Amino acid sequence: MINSLGLLEVRGFVTALEAADAMLKSASVRLIRQYETSPGWISLVVEGDIASCRAAVDAGVAAAARLGEVVSRQEIGRPDPDVERMVLKILAPQPKKTRVSRPARVETPAEVVDIKPPAALAEADQPVVLASAHDEKNEAAGCNEEAILAAVAAAENGLTLAELLAALPEAGVTRRALENLCKAKRLAKLMGRYCKLT
């Protein structure tokens, strides 16, 4: 349970450090959190009894005014439980977003063709690697076409590539796979959105 809160918002990182140092040295308070609210604005939140919070915020304002700019300040004595929950929720550290990795794509080696001109049969040249349409199909083979078609059909106005990637992270959606579906006349691309052909 929070006894009292002292809030101070300043402009600039160095100003925030100086204000936080002054607040913590001047009274028996605990710095709950400091966080950036707007580019260049930093909010400091301390907890303690109401007199300590007032003294700490006063000291922080004085230190910040010498170095930079004070945006706002506030002391809240014995906050209501709803306000306390709101403040704790806002001040809780945000969980780090983990990136979901896609399964590794298995690539098949390209076909090696030895091409020699008839006049230079005696000379040994290096083999030439040719890319084929088969390679493009192999790249698109890792995607789940039926899941893509079902998701696009369910969306009234179609889906963009980003929306498909968000909706189907495990389907292996690639731009090439969508282009192949468009070439096969199973999808249509209209203004950046992939739509089901009727």
PDB file of C-alpha atoms in Angstrom, residues 9-12 14-16 41 61 63-72:
ATOM      1  CA  GLU A   9       8.192  16.019 -14.305  1.00  0.00           C
ATOM      2  CA  VAL A  10      11.237  17.783 -15.741  1.00  0.00           C
ATOM      3  CA  ARG A  11      12.743  18.432 -19.152  1.00  0.00           C
ATOM      4  CA  GLY A  12      16.094  16.755 -19.831  1.00  0.00           C
ATOM      5  CA  VAL A  14      20.628  15.559 -16.603  1.00  0.00           C
ATOM      6  CA  THR A  15      17.961  17.707 -14.962  1.00  0.00           C
ATOM      7  CA  ALA A  16      16.089  14.533 -13.971  1.00  0.00           C
ATOM      8  CA  TRP A  41      10.387  14.924 -20.528  1.00  0.00           C
ATOM      9  CA  VAL A  61      11.949  21.424  -8.000  1.00  0.00           C
ATOM     10  CA  ALA A  63      17.463  21.479  -8.102  1.00  0.00           C
ATOM     11  CA  ALA A  64      15.714  21.111 -11.466  1.00  0.00           C
ATOM     12  CA  ALA A  65      15.013  24.851 -11.731  1.00  0.00           C
ATOM     13  CA  ARG A  66      18.750  25.578 -11.351  1.00  0.00           C
ATOM     14  CA  LEU A  67      19.682  23.205 -14.164  1.00  0.00           C
ATOM     15  CA  GLY A  68      16.746  22.990 -16.556  1.00  0.00           C
ATOM     16  CA  GLU A  69      12.982  23.269 -16.646  1.00  0.00           C
ATOM     17  CA  VAL A  70      10.301  21.946 -14.309  1.00  0.00           C
ATOM     18  CA  VAL A  71       7.232  20.851 -16.282  1.00  0.00           C
ATOM     19  CA  SER A  72       4.910  19.900 -13.417  1.00  0.00           C
TER      20      SER A  72
END
